PDB file of C-alpha atoms in Angstrom:
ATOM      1  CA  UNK A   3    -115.898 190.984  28.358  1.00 64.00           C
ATOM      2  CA  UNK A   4    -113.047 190.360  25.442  1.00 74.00           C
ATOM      3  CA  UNK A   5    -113.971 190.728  21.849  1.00 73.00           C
ATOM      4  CA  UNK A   6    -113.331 187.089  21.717  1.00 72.00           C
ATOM      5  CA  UNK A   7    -115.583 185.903  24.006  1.00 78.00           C
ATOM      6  CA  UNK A   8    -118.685 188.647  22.474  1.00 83.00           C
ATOM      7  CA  UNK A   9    -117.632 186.966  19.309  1.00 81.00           C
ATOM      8  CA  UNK A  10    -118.809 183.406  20.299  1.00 82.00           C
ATOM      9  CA  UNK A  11    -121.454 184.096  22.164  1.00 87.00           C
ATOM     10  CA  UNK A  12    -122.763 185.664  19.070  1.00 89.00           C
ATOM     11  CA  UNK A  13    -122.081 182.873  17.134  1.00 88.00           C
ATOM     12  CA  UNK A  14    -123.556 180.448  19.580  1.00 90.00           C
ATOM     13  CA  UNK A  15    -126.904 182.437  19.683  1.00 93.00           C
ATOM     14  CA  UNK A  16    -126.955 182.328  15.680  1.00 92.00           C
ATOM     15  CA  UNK A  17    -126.429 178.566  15.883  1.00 92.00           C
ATOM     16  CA  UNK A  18    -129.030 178.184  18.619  1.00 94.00           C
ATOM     17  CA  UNK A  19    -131.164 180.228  16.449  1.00 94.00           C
ATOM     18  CA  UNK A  20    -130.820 178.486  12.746  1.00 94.00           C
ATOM     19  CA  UNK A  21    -131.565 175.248  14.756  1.00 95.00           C
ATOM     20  CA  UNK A  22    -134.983 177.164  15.938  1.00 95.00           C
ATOM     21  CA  UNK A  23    -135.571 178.219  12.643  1.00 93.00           C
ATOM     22  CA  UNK A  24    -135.214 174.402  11.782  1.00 93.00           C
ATOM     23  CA  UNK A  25    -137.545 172.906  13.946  1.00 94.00           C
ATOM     24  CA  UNK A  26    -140.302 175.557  13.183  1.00 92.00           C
ATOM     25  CA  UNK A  27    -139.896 174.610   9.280  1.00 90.00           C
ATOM     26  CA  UNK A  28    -140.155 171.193   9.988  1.00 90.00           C
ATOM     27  CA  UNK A  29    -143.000 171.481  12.083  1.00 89.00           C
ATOM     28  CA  UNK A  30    -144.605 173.800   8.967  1.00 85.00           C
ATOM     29  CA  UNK A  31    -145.120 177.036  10.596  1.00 82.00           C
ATOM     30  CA  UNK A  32    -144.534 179.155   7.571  1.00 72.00           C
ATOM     31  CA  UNK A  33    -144.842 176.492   4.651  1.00 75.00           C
ATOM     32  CA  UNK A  34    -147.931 174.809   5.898  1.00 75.00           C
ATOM     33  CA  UNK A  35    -149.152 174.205   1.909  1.00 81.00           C
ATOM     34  CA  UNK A  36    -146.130 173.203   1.189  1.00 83.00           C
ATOM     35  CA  UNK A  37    -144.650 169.558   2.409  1.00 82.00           C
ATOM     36  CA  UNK A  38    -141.587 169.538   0.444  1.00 87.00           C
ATOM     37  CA  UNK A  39    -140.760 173.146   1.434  1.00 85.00           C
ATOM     38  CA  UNK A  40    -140.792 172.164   5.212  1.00 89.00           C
ATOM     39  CA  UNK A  41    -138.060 169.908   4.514  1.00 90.00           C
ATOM     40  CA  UNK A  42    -136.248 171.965   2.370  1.00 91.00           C
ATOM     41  CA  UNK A  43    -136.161 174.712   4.560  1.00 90.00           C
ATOM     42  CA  UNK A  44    -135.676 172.955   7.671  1.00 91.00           C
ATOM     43  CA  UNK A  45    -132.628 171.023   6.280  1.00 94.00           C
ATOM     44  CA  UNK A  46    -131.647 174.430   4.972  1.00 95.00           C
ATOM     45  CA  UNK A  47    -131.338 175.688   8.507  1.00 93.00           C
ATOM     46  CA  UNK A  48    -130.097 172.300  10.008  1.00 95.00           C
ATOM     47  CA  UNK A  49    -127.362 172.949   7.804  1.00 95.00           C
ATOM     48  CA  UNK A  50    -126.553 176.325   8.076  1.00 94.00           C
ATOM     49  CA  UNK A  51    -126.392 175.406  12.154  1.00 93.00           C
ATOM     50  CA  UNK A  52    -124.058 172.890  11.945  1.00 95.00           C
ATOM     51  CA  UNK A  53    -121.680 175.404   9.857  1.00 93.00           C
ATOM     52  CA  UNK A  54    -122.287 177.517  13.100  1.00 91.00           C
ATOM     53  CA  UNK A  55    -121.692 174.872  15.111  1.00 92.00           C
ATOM     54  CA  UNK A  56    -118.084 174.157  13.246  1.00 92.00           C
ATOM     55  CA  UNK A  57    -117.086 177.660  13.117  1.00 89.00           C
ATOM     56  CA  UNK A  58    -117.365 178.175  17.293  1.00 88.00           C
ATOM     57  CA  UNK A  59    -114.884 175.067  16.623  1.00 88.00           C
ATOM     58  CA  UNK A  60    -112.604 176.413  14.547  1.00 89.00           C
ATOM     59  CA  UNK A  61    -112.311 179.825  16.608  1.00 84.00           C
ATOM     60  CA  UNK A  62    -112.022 178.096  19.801  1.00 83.00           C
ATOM     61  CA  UNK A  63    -109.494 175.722  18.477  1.00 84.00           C
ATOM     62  CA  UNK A  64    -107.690 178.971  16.802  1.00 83.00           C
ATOM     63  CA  UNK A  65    -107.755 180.867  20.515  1.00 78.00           C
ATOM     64  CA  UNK A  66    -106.053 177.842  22.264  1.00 81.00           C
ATOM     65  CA  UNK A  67    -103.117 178.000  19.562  1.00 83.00           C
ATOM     66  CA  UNK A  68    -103.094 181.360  20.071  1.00 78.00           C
ATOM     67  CA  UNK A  69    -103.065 181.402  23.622  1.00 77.00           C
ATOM     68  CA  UNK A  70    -100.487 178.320  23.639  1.00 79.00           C
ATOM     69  CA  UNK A  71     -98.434 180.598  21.308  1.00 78.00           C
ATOM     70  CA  UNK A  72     -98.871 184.093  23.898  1.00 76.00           C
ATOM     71  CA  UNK A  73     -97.629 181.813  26.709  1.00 74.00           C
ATOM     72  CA  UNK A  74     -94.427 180.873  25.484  1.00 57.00           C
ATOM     73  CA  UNK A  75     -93.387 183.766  24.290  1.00 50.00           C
ATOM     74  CA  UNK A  76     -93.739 185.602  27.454  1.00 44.00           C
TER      75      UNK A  76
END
């Protein structure tokens, strides 16, 4: 396996797991005194995914120019 591809499954699996990390604050599982901390914390995490979510973008959009590049030089 390429460093490339380690590095976005990595990155998917800490996406996959901020949006975990979501759905357990919203459902209260460590803030259950606190109502307003469930949704702080779970948009926290919701955000903090999508980030994920945009930087597997960005890198895959960055390997395709790369790769685009690579081919016409050879």
């Amino acid at each position: 396996m390429n460093k490339r591809k380690i590095g976005a499954t990595v990155r998917l699996i800490l996406a996959i797991g901020c949006f975990v990390m979501a759905v357990l604050s919203f459902l209260g599982v460590g803030t259950t005194d606190e109502p307003n901390g469930r949704w702080i914390f779970g948009l926290l995490w919701t955000g903090v995914g999508i980030l994920w979510i945009l930087r597997i973008m960005m890198s895959k959009e960055k390997d395709r120019s790369r790769d685009r590049a690579d081919g016409r030089e050879a």
